[in-house]
GROMACS .gro file of C-alpha atoms in nm:
model
  242
    1UNK     CA    1   0.064   0.038   0.041
    2UNK     CA    2   0.276   0.216   0.097
    3UNK     CA    3   0.447   0.197  -0.283
    4UNK     CA    4   0.149   0.283  -0.464
    5UNK     CA    5   0.025   0.661  -0.214
    6UNK     CA    6   0.398   0.688  -0.306
    7UNK     CA    7   0.364   0.738  -0.699
    8UNK     CA    8  -0.005   0.869  -0.637
    9UNK     CA    9   0.169   1.143  -0.369
   10UNK     CA   10   0.444   1.183  -0.594
   11UNK     CA   11   0.149   1.235  -0.914
   12UNK     CA   12   0.026   1.608  -0.751
   13UNK     CA   13  -0.326   1.373  -0.718
   14UNK     CA   14  -0.449   1.404  -0.359
   15UNK     CA   15  -0.548   1.673  -0.175
   16UNK     CA   16  -0.277   1.687   0.206
   17UNK     CA   17  -0.573   1.966   0.324
   18UNK     CA   18  -0.607   1.821   0.720
   19UNK     CA   19  -0.762   2.117   0.904
   20UNK     CA   20  -1.031   2.208   0.648
   21UNK     CA   21  -1.497   2.069   0.734
   22UNK     CA   22  -1.523   1.768   0.562
   23UNK     CA   23  -1.766   1.584   0.466
   24UNK     CA   24  -1.809   1.240   0.510
   25UNK     CA   25  -1.804   1.071   0.131
   26UNK     CA   26  -2.070   0.869   0.167
   27UNK     CA   27  -2.223   0.904   0.497
   28UNK     CA   28  -2.332   1.300   0.463
   29UNK     CA   29  -2.230   1.377   0.838
   30UNK     CA   30  -1.972   1.602   0.937
   31UNK     CA   31  -1.647   1.353   1.000
   32UNK     CA   32  -1.469   1.580   1.270
   33UNK     CA   33  -1.780   1.630   1.476
   34UNK     CA   34  -1.817   1.528   1.837
   35UNK     CA   35  -2.042   1.318   2.062
   36UNK     CA   36  -2.344   1.512   2.162
   37UNK     CA   37  -2.579   1.326   2.465
   38UNK     CA   38  -2.690   1.042   2.252
   39UNK     CA   39  -2.360   0.914   2.143
   40UNK     CA   40  -2.111   0.806   2.218
   41UNK     CA   41  -1.714   0.700   2.035
   42UNK     CA   42  -1.457   0.445   2.018
   43UNK     CA   43  -1.154   0.359   1.763
   44UNK     CA   44  -0.990   0.088   1.606
   45UNK     CA   45  -0.686  -0.030   1.454
   46UNK     CA   46  -0.810  -0.343   1.233
   47UNK     CA   47  -0.455  -0.351   0.979
   48UNK     CA   48  -0.458  -0.063   0.683
   49UNK     CA   49  -0.817   0.190   0.779
   50UNK     CA   50  -0.888   0.159   0.435
   51UNK     CA   51  -1.121  -0.124   0.426
   52UNK     CA   52  -1.150  -0.048   0.787
   53UNK     CA   53  -1.329   0.240   0.796
   54UNK     CA   54  -1.588   0.108   0.491
   55UNK     CA   55  -1.651  -0.211   0.760
   56UNK     CA   56  -1.797   0.027   0.996
   57UNK     CA   57  -1.963   0.306   0.859
   58UNK     CA   58  -2.166   0.006   0.677
   59UNK     CA   59  -2.391  -0.050   0.969
   60UNK     CA   60  -2.647   0.123   1.035
   61UNK     CA   61  -2.640   0.347   1.386
   62UNK     CA   62  -2.283   0.427   1.247
   63UNK     CA   63  -2.317   0.859   1.277
   64UNK     CA   64  -1.974   0.880   1.103
   65UNK     CA   65  -1.622   0.718   1.026
   66UNK     CA   66  -1.336   0.904   0.961
   67UNK     CA   67  -0.982   0.771   0.969
   68UNK     CA   68  -0.636   0.845   1.118
   69UNK     CA   69  -0.406   0.831   1.376
   70UNK     CA   70  -0.354   0.730   1.733
   71UNK     CA   71  -0.189   0.543   2.021
   72UNK     CA   72   0.176   0.717   2.016
   73UNK     CA   73   0.324   1.011   2.147
   74UNK     CA   74   0.429   1.203   1.826
   75UNK     CA   75   0.088   1.545   1.735
   76UNK     CA   76  -0.016   1.576   1.428
   77UNK     CA   77   0.221   1.310   1.258
   78UNK     CA   78   0.198   1.269   0.961
   79UNK     CA   79   0.130   0.922   0.722
   80UNK     CA   80   0.503   0.925   0.584
   81UNK     CA   81   0.563   0.926   0.935
   82UNK     CA   82   0.391   0.712   1.072
   83UNK     CA   83   0.461   0.486   0.796
   84UNK     CA   84   0.863   0.508   0.914
   85UNK     CA   85   0.704   0.339   1.215
   86UNK     CA   86   0.900   0.575   1.492
   87UNK     CA   87   0.606   0.838   1.546
   88UNK     CA   88   0.432   0.479   1.789
   89UNK     CA   89   0.094   0.550   1.586
   90UNK     CA   90  -0.098   0.237   1.484
   91UNK     CA   91  -0.365   0.345   1.205
   92UNK     CA   92  -0.744   0.337   1.316
   93UNK     CA   93  -1.144   0.436   1.207
   94UNK     CA   94  -1.316   0.685   1.466
   95UNK     CA   95  -1.606   0.535   1.518
   96UNK     CA   96  -1.890   0.763   1.605
   97UNK     CA   97  -2.281   0.586   1.706
   98UNK     CA   98  -2.599   0.604   1.807
   99UNK     CA   99  -2.673   0.454   2.144
  100UNK     CA  100  -3.022   0.406   2.060
  101UNK     CA  101  -3.016   0.283   1.702
  102UNK     CA  102  -2.588   0.050   1.801
  103UNK     CA  103  -2.425  -0.134   2.101
  104UNK     CA  104  -2.112  -0.055   2.175
  105UNK     CA  105  -2.118  -0.467   2.147
  106UNK     CA  106  -2.208  -0.425   1.813
  107UNK     CA  107  -1.949  -0.224   1.695
  108UNK     CA  108  -1.677  -0.476   1.928
  109UNK     CA  109  -1.860  -0.789   1.729
  110UNK     CA  110  -1.784  -0.615   1.371
  111UNK     CA  111  -1.406  -0.546   1.516
  112UNK     CA  112  -1.346  -0.871   1.687
  113UNK     CA  113  -1.448  -1.056   1.292
  114UNK     CA  114  -1.361  -0.819   1.042
  115UNK     CA  115  -0.915  -0.864   1.094
  116UNK     CA  116  -0.720  -1.203   1.284
  117UNK     CA  117  -0.669  -0.965   1.644
  118UNK     CA  118  -0.385  -1.301   1.642
  119UNK     CA  119  -0.134  -1.080   1.453
  120UNK     CA  120   0.173  -0.910   1.620
  121UNK     CA  121   0.201  -0.615   1.448
  122UNK     CA  122   0.055  -0.644   1.097
  123UNK     CA  123  -0.263  -0.819   0.915
  124UNK     CA  124  -0.200  -0.992   0.612
  125UNK     CA  125   0.092  -0.838   0.392
  126UNK     CA  126   0.094  -0.584   0.578
  127UNK     CA  127   0.369  -0.544   0.844
  128UNK     CA  128   0.479  -0.335   1.114
  129UNK     CA  129   0.326  -0.172   1.439
  130UNK     CA  130   0.080   0.108   1.300
  131UNK     CA  131  -0.037  -0.150   1.141
  132UNK     CA  132  -0.143  -0.336   1.450
  133UNK     CA  133  -0.487  -0.429   1.614
  134UNK     CA  134  -0.624  -0.163   1.864
  135UNK     CA  135  -0.909  -0.082   2.065
  136UNK     CA  136  -0.834   0.250   2.284
  137UNK     CA  137  -1.156   0.401   2.383
  138UNK     CA  138  -1.313   0.733   2.551
  139UNK     CA  139  -1.531   0.667   2.770
  140UNK     CA  140  -1.473   0.489   3.129
  141UNK     CA  141  -1.759   0.298   3.045
  142UNK     CA  142  -1.693   0.134   2.781
  143UNK     CA  143  -1.358  -0.080   2.902
  144UNK     CA  144  -1.518  -0.361   3.137
  145UNK     CA  145  -1.754  -0.438   2.768
  146UNK     CA  146  -1.425  -0.416   2.604
  147UNK     CA  147  -1.280  -0.684   2.791
  148UNK     CA  148  -1.573  -0.942   2.860
  149UNK     CA  149  -1.566  -0.935   2.434
  150UNK     CA  150  -1.167  -1.007   2.477
  151UNK     CA  151  -1.251  -1.272   2.685
  152UNK     CA  152  -1.494  -1.440   2.494
  153UNK     CA  153  -1.327  -1.379   2.137
  154UNK     CA  154  -1.004  -1.551   2.290
  155UNK     CA  155  -1.238  -1.890   2.431
  156UNK     CA  156  -1.389  -1.923   2.065
  157UNK     CA  157  -1.009  -1.835   1.919
  158UNK     CA  158  -0.874  -2.143   2.168
  159UNK     CA  159  -1.087  -2.314   2.016
  160UNK     CA  160  -0.982  -2.373   1.674
  161UNK     CA  161  -0.705  -2.379   1.858
  162UNK     CA  162  -0.595  -1.966   1.693
  163UNK     CA  163  -0.310  -1.768   1.876
  164UNK     CA  164  -0.372  -1.521   2.138
  165UNK     CA  165  -0.439  -1.207   2.096
  166UNK     CA  166  -0.199  -0.910   2.090
  167UNK     CA  167  -0.494  -0.642   2.063
  168UNK     CA  168  -0.429  -0.330   2.212
  169UNK     CA  169  -0.676  -0.162   2.498
  170UNK     CA  170  -0.581   0.163   2.593
  171UNK     CA  171  -0.768   0.422   2.712
  172UNK     CA  172  -0.658   0.798   2.500
  173UNK     CA  173  -0.731   1.218   2.449
  174UNK     CA  174  -0.567   1.258   2.135
  175UNK     CA  175  -0.648   1.080   1.752
  176UNK     CA  176  -0.544   1.283   1.449
  177UNK     CA  177  -0.741   1.300   1.133
  178UNK     CA  178  -0.560   1.061   0.885
  179UNK     CA  179  -0.437   1.364   0.495
  180UNK     CA  180  -0.743   1.393   0.318
  181UNK     CA  181  -0.726   1.172   0.076
  182UNK     CA  182  -0.719   0.834   0.334
  183UNK     CA  183  -1.077   0.973   0.452
  184UNK     CA  184  -1.338   0.715   0.280
  185UNK     CA  185  -1.095   0.686   0.062
  186UNK     CA  186  -1.239   0.328  -0.083
  187UNK     CA  187  -1.541   0.562  -0.167
  188UNK     CA  188  -1.333   0.762  -0.394
  189UNK     CA  189  -1.341   0.748  -0.741
  190UNK     CA  190  -1.089   0.575  -0.892
  191UNK     CA  191  -0.961   0.434  -0.616
  192UNK     CA  192  -0.786   0.145  -0.581
  193UNK     CA  193  -1.023  -0.100  -0.369
  194UNK     CA  194  -0.765  -0.286  -0.108
  195UNK     CA  195  -0.797  -0.462   0.264
  196UNK     CA  196  -0.513  -0.610   0.382
  197UNK     CA  197  -0.722  -0.771   0.635
  198UNK     CA  198  -0.734  -1.125   0.685
  199UNK     CA  199  -1.036  -1.254   0.959
  200UNK     CA  200  -1.020  -1.575   1.117
  201UNK     CA  201  -1.366  -1.666   1.029
  202UNK     CA  202  -1.343  -1.702   1.394
  203UNK     CA  203  -1.764  -1.567   1.516
  204UNK     CA  204  -1.867  -1.290   1.871
  205UNK     CA  205  -2.122  -1.484   2.068
  206UNK     CA  206  -2.270  -1.342   2.338
  207UNK     CA  207  -2.089  -1.241   2.588
  208UNK     CA  208  -2.135  -1.050   2.954
  209UNK     CA  209  -2.281  -0.750   2.940
  210UNK     CA  210  -2.339  -0.765   2.539
  211UNK     CA  211  -2.645  -0.583   2.450
  212UNK     CA  212  -2.681  -0.659   2.055
  213UNK     CA  213  -2.969  -0.449   1.916
  214UNK     CA  214  -2.866  -0.537   1.501
  215UNK     CA  215  -3.043  -0.793   1.424
  216UNK     CA  216  -2.813  -1.113   1.212
  217UNK     CA  217  -2.948  -0.930   0.902
  218UNK     CA  218  -2.751  -0.730   0.949
  219UNK     CA  219  -2.433  -1.007   0.955
  220UNK     CA  220  -2.531  -1.182   0.612
  221UNK     CA  221  -2.363  -0.841   0.453
  222UNK     CA  222  -2.029  -1.017   0.613
  223UNK     CA  223  -1.927  -1.366   0.482
  224UNK     CA  224  -1.636  -1.344   0.619
  225UNK     CA  225  -1.571  -1.732   0.458
  226UNK     CA  226  -1.472  -1.498   0.164
  227UNK     CA  227  -1.153  -1.319   0.076
  228UNK     CA  228  -1.156  -0.995   0.089
  229UNK     CA  229  -1.536  -0.967   0.165
  230UNK     CA  230  -1.564  -0.619   0.280
  231UNK     CA  231  -1.431  -0.503  -0.125
  232UNK     CA  232  -1.696  -0.736  -0.231
  233UNK     CA  233  -2.016  -0.482  -0.096
  234UNK     CA  234  -2.084  -0.152  -0.225
  235UNK     CA  235  -2.073   0.164   0.042
  236UNK     CA  236  -2.414   0.224   0.123
  237UNK     CA  237  -2.526   0.089   0.434
  238UNK     CA  238  -2.661  -0.109   0.534
  239UNK     CA  239  -3.052  -0.099   0.611
  240UNK     CA  240  -3.246  -0.194   0.947
  241UNK     CA  241  -3.509  -0.297   0.831
  242UNK     CA  242  -3.581  -0.597   0.620
   0.00000   0.00000   0.00000
């Protein structure tokens, strides 16, 4: 992915503006909004943030998504700096959701199932600390649910003789938006349909504190048995009603 981005950046085909108001290409919401009292936010690292963001914007009840950098030390890092591995940041997706329509347990189900959390500092062909599996939260009320989901998913992985979860879980204060051309990249004209995620095909079931709000038919849109499943689907959000 890095070589591809270097080529298009050198060709002047990108916009480096990182401060202007940004409208979500699909959801038509402000990607830089703060959650209101009926909303919450969480940040996920699932490898390359292009495909990961699409997984979450498709879920009913998600208000907005954006991609960025988090978990490290440097303020306002660039993509080049993050890829160097020297900033300590990972590529992440920031998700704001409506708590009346979707629960954090639904988002955690997507997180655990859409990539392989047993891979350390990599995801598929993408290698480096910036591709590590991570959950960064800002609301302390979510930590018990996060840890309970991890414990349950580890139980399911162990049944399949898969490895230990390497996901970094911690509370953070800072999130830095990625360059504008990365935002909802897979929905942009002429985009390279790339995703490095390597789902384990193991599903997360009911766990302590889970309060799933999405119906089964929503998850039928994500067949992790099919390689690069998320790339095969359209960009539109899934409707909650059949």
